[in-house]
GROMACS .gro file of N, CA and C in nm:
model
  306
    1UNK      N    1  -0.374  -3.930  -0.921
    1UNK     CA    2  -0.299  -3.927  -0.797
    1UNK      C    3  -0.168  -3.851  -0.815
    2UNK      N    4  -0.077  -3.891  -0.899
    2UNK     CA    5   0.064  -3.818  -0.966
    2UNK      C    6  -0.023  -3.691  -0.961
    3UNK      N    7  -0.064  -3.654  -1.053
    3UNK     CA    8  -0.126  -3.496  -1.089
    3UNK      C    9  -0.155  -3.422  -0.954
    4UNK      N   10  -0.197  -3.478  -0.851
    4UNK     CA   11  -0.287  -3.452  -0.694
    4UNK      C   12  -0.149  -3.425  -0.623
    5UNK      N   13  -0.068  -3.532  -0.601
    5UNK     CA   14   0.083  -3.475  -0.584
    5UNK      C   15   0.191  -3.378  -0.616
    6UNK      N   16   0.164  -3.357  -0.761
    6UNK     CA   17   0.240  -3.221  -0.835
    6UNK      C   18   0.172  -3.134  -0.775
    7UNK      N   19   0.060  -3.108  -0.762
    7UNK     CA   20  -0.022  -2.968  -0.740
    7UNK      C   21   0.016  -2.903  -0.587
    8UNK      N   22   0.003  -3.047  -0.562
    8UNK     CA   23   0.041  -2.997  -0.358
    8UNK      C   24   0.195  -2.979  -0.395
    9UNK      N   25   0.318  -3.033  -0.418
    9UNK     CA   26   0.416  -2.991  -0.422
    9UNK      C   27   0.479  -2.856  -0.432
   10UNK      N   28   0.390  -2.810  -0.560
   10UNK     CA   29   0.410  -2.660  -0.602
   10UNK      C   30   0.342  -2.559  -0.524
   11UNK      N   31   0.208  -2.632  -0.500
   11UNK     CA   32   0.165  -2.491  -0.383
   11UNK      C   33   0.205  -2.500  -0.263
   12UNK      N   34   0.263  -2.586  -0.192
   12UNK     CA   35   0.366  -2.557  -0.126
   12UNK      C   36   0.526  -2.527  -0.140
   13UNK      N   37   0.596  -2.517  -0.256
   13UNK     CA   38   0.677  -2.456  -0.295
   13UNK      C   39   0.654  -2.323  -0.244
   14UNK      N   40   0.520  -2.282  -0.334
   14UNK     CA   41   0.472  -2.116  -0.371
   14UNK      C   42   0.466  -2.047  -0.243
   15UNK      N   43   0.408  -2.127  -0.180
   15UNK     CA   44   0.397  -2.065  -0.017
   15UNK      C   45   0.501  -2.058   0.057
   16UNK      N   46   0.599  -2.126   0.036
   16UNK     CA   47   0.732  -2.124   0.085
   16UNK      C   48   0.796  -1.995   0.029
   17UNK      N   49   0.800  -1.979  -0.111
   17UNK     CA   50   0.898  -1.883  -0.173
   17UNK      C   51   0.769  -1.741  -0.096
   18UNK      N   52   0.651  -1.729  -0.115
   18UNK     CA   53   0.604  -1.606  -0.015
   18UNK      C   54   0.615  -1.564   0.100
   19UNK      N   55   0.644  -1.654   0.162
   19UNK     CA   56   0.674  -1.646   0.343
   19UNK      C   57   0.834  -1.609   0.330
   20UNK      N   58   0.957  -1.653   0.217
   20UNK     CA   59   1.046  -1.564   0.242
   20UNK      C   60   1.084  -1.432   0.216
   21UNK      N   61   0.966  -1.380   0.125
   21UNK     CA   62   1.013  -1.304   0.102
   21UNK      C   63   0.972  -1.139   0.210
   22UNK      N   64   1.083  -1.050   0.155
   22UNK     CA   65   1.004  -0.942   0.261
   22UNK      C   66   0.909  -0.879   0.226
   23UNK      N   67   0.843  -0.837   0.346
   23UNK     CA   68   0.700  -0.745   0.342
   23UNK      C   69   0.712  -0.640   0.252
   24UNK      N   70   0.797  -0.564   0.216
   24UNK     CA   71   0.770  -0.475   0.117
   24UNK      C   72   0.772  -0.510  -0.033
   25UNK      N   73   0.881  -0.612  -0.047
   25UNK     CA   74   0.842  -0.708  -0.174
   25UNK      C   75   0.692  -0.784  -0.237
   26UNK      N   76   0.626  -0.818  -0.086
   26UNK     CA   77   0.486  -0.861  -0.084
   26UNK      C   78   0.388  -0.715  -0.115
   27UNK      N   79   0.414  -0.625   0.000
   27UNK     CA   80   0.320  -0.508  -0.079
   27UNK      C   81   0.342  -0.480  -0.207
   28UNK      N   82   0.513  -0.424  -0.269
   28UNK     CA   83   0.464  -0.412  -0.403
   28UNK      C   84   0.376  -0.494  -0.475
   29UNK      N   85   0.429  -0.599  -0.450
   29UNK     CA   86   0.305  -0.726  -0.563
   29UNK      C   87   0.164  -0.688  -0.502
   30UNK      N   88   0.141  -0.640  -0.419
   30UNK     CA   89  -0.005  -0.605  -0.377
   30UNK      C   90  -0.044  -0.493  -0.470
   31UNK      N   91   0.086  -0.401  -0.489
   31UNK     CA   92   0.000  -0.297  -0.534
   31UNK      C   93   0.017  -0.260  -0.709
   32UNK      N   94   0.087  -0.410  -0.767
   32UNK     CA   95   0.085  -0.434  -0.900
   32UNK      C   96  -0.032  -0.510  -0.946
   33UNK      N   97  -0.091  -0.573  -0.851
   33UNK     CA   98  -0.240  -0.623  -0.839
   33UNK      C   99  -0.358  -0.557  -0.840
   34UNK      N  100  -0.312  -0.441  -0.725
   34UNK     CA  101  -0.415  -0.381  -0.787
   34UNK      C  102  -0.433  -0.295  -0.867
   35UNK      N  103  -0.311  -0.268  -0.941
   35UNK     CA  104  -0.350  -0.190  -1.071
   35UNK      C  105  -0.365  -0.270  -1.159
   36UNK      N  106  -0.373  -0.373  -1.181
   36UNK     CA  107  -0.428  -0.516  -1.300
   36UNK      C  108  -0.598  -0.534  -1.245
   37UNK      N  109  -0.658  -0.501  -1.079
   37UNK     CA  110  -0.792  -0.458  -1.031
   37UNK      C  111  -0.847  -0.371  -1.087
   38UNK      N  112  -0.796  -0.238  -1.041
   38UNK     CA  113  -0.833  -0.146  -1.124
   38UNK      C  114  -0.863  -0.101  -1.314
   39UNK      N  115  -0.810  -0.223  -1.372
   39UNK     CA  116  -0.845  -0.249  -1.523
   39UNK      C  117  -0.907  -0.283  -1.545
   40UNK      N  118  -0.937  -0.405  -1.419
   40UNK     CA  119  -1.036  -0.477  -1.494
   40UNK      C  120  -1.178  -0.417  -1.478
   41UNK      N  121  -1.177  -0.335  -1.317
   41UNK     CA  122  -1.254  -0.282  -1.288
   41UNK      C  123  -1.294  -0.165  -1.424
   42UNK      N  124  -1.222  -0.088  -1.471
   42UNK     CA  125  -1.240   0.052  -1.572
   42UNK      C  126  -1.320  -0.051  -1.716
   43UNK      N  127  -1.270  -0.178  -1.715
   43UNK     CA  128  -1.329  -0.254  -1.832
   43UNK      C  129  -1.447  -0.361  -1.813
   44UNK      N  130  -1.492  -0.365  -1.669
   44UNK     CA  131  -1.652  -0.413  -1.694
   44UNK      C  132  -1.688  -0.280  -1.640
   45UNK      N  133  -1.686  -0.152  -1.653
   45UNK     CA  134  -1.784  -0.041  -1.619
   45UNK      C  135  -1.772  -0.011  -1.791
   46UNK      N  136  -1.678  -0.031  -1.876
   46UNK     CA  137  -1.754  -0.003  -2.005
   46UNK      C  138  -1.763  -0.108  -2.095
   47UNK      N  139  -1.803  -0.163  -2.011
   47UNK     CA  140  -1.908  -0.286  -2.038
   47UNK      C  141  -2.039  -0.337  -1.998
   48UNK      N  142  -2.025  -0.279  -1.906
   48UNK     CA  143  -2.141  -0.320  -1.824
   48UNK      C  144  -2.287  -0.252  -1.883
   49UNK      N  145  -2.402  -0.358  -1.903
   49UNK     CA  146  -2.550  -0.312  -1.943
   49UNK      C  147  -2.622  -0.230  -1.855
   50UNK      N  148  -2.612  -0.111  -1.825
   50UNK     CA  149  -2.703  -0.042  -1.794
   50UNK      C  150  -2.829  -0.028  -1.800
   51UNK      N  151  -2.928  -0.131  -1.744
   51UNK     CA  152  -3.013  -0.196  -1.758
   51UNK      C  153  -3.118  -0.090  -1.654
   52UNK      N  154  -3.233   0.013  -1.761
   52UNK     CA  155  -3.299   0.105  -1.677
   52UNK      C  156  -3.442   0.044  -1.528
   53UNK      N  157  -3.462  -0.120  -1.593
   53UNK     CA  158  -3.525  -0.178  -1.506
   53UNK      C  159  -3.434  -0.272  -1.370
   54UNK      N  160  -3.306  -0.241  -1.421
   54UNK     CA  161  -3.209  -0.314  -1.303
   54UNK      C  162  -3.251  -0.230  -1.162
   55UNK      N  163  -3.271  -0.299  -1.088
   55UNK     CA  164  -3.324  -0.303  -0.940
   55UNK      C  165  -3.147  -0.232  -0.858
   56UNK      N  166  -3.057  -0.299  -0.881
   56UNK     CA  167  -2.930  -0.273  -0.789
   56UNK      C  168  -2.794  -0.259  -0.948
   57UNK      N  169  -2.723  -0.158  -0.872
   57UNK     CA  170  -2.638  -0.155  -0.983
   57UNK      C  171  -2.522  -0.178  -0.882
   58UNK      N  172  -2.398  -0.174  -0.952
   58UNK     CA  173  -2.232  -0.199  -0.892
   58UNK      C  174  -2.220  -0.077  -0.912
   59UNK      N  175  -2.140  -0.025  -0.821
   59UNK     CA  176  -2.106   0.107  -0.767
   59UNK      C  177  -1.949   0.141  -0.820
   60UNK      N  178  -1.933   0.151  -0.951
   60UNK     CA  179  -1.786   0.162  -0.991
   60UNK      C  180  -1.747   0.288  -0.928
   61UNK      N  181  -1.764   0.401  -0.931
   61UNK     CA  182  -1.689   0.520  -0.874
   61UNK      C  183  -1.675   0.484  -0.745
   62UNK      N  184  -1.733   0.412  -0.627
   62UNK     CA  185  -1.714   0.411  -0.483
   62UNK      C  186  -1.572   0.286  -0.481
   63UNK      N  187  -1.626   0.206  -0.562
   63UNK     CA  188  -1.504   0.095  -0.579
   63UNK      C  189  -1.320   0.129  -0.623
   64UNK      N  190  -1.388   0.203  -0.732
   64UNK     CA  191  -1.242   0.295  -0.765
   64UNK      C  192  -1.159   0.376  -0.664
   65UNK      N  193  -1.286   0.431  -0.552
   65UNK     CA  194  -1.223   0.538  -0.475
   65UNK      C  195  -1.162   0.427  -0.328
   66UNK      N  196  -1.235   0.302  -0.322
   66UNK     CA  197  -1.167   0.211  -0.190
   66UNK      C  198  -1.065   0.197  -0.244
   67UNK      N  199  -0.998   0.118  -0.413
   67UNK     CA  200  -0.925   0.146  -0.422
   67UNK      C  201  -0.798   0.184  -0.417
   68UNK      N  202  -0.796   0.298  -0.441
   68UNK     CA  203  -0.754   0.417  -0.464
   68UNK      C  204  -0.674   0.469  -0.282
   69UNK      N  205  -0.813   0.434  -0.235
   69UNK     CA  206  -0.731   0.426  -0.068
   69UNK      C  207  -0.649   0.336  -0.022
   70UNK      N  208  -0.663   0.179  -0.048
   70UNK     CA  209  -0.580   0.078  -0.008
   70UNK      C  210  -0.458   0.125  -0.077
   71UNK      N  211  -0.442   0.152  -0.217
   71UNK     CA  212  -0.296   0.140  -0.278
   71UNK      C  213  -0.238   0.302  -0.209
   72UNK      N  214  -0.336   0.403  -0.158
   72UNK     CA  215  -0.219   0.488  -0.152
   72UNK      C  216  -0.188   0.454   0.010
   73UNK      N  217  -0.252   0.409   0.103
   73UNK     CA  218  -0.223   0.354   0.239
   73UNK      C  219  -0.084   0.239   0.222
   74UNK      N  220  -0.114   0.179   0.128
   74UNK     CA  221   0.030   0.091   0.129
   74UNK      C  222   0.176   0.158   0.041
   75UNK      N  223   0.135   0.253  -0.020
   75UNK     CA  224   0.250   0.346  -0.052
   75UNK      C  225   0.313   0.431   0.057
   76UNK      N  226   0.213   0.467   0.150
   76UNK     CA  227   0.244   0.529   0.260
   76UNK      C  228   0.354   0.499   0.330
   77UNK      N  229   0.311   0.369   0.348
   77UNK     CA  230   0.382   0.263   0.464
   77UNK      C  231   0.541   0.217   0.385
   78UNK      N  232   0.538   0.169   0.216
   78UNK     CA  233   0.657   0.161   0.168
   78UNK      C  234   0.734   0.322   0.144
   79UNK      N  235   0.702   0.393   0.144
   79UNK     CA  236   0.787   0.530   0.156
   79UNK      C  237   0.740   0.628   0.252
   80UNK      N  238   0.745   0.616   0.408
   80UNK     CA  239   0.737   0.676   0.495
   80UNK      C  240   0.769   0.885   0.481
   81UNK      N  241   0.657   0.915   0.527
   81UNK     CA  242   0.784   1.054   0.502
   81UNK      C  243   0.847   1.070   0.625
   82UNK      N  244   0.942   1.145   0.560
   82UNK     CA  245   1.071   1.147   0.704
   82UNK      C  246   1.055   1.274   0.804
   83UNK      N  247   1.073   1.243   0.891
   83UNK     CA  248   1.036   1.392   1.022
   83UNK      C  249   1.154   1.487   0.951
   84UNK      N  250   1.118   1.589   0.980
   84UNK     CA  251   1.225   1.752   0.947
   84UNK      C  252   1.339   1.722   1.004
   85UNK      N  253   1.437   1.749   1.020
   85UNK     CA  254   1.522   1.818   1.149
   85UNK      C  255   1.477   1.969   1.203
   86UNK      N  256   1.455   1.946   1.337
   86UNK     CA  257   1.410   2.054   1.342
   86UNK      C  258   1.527   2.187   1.365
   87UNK      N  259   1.469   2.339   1.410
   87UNK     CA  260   1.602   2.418   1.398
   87UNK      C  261   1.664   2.435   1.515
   88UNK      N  262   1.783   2.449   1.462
   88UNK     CA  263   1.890   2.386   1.598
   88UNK      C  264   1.916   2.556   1.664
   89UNK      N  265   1.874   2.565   1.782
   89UNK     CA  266   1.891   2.703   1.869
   89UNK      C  267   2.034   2.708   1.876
   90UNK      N  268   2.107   2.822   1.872
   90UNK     CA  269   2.242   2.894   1.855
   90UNK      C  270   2.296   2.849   2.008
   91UNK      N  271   2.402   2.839   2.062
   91UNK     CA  272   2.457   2.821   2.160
   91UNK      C  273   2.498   2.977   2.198
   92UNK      N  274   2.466   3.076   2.302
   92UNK     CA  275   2.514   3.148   2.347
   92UNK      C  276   2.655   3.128   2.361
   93UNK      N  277   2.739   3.036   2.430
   93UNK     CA  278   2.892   3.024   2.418
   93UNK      C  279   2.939   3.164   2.532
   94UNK      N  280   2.853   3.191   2.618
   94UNK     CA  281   2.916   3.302   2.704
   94UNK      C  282   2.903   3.288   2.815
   95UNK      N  283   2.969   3.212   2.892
   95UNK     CA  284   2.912   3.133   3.015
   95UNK      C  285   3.014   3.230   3.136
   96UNK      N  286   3.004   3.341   3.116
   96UNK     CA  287   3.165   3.429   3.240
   96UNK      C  288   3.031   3.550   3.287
   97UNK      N  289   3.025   3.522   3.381
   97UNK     CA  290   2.930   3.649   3.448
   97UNK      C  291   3.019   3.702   3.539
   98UNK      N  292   3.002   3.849   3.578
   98UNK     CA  293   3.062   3.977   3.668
   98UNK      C  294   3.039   3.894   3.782
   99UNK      N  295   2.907   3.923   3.851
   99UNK     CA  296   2.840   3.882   3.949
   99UNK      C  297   2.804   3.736   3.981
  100UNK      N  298   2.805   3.653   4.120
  100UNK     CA  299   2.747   3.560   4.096
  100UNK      C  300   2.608   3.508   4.080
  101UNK      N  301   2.513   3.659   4.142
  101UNK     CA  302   2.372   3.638   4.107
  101UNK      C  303   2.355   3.695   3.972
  102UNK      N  304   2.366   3.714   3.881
  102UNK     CA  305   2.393   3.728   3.732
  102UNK      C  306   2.259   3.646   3.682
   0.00000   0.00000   0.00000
């Protein structure tokens, strides 16, 4: 029961200290995760039995490449690129005409 109580205490601690923190603090840890994914992933593909009567295999190159998309989609979003300024047209500065249909 004690032990059943510690456990809930702390995982609600844990959930507390995640909900304050900010969203980009949460993506990084997303995307330190998944490069600890991506290891583990590179270390059961050279591991894995290549078994010539295996019926279905795991698709490591397609997995690498989803990936590969989630972490650079959330890099995206933590370093936005920034619009140009665009180029600023010269001010004529000559506003005195002869005529008034000018």
């Amino acid at each position: 029961m004690r032990s059943c109580l510690l456990f809930l205490l702390l995982t609600l601690s844990i959930g507390s200290q995640a909900s304050a923190c900010p969203e980009s603090t949460q993506l990084a840890l997303a995307l330190k995760q998944l490069n600890g994914v991506k290891t583990s992933l590179d270390r059961a593909r050279t591991s894995a039995n290549t078994d010539p009567q295996a019926r279905y295999y795991f698709d490591y190159p397609q997995a690498q490449r989803d990936l590969a998309t989630v972490e650079q989609g959330i890099q995206r979003y933590l370093t936005p690129s920034r619009a140009q300024p665009r180029a600023v047209q010269p001010l004529s500065a000559s506003y005195q005409r002869e005529h008034a249909n000018d």
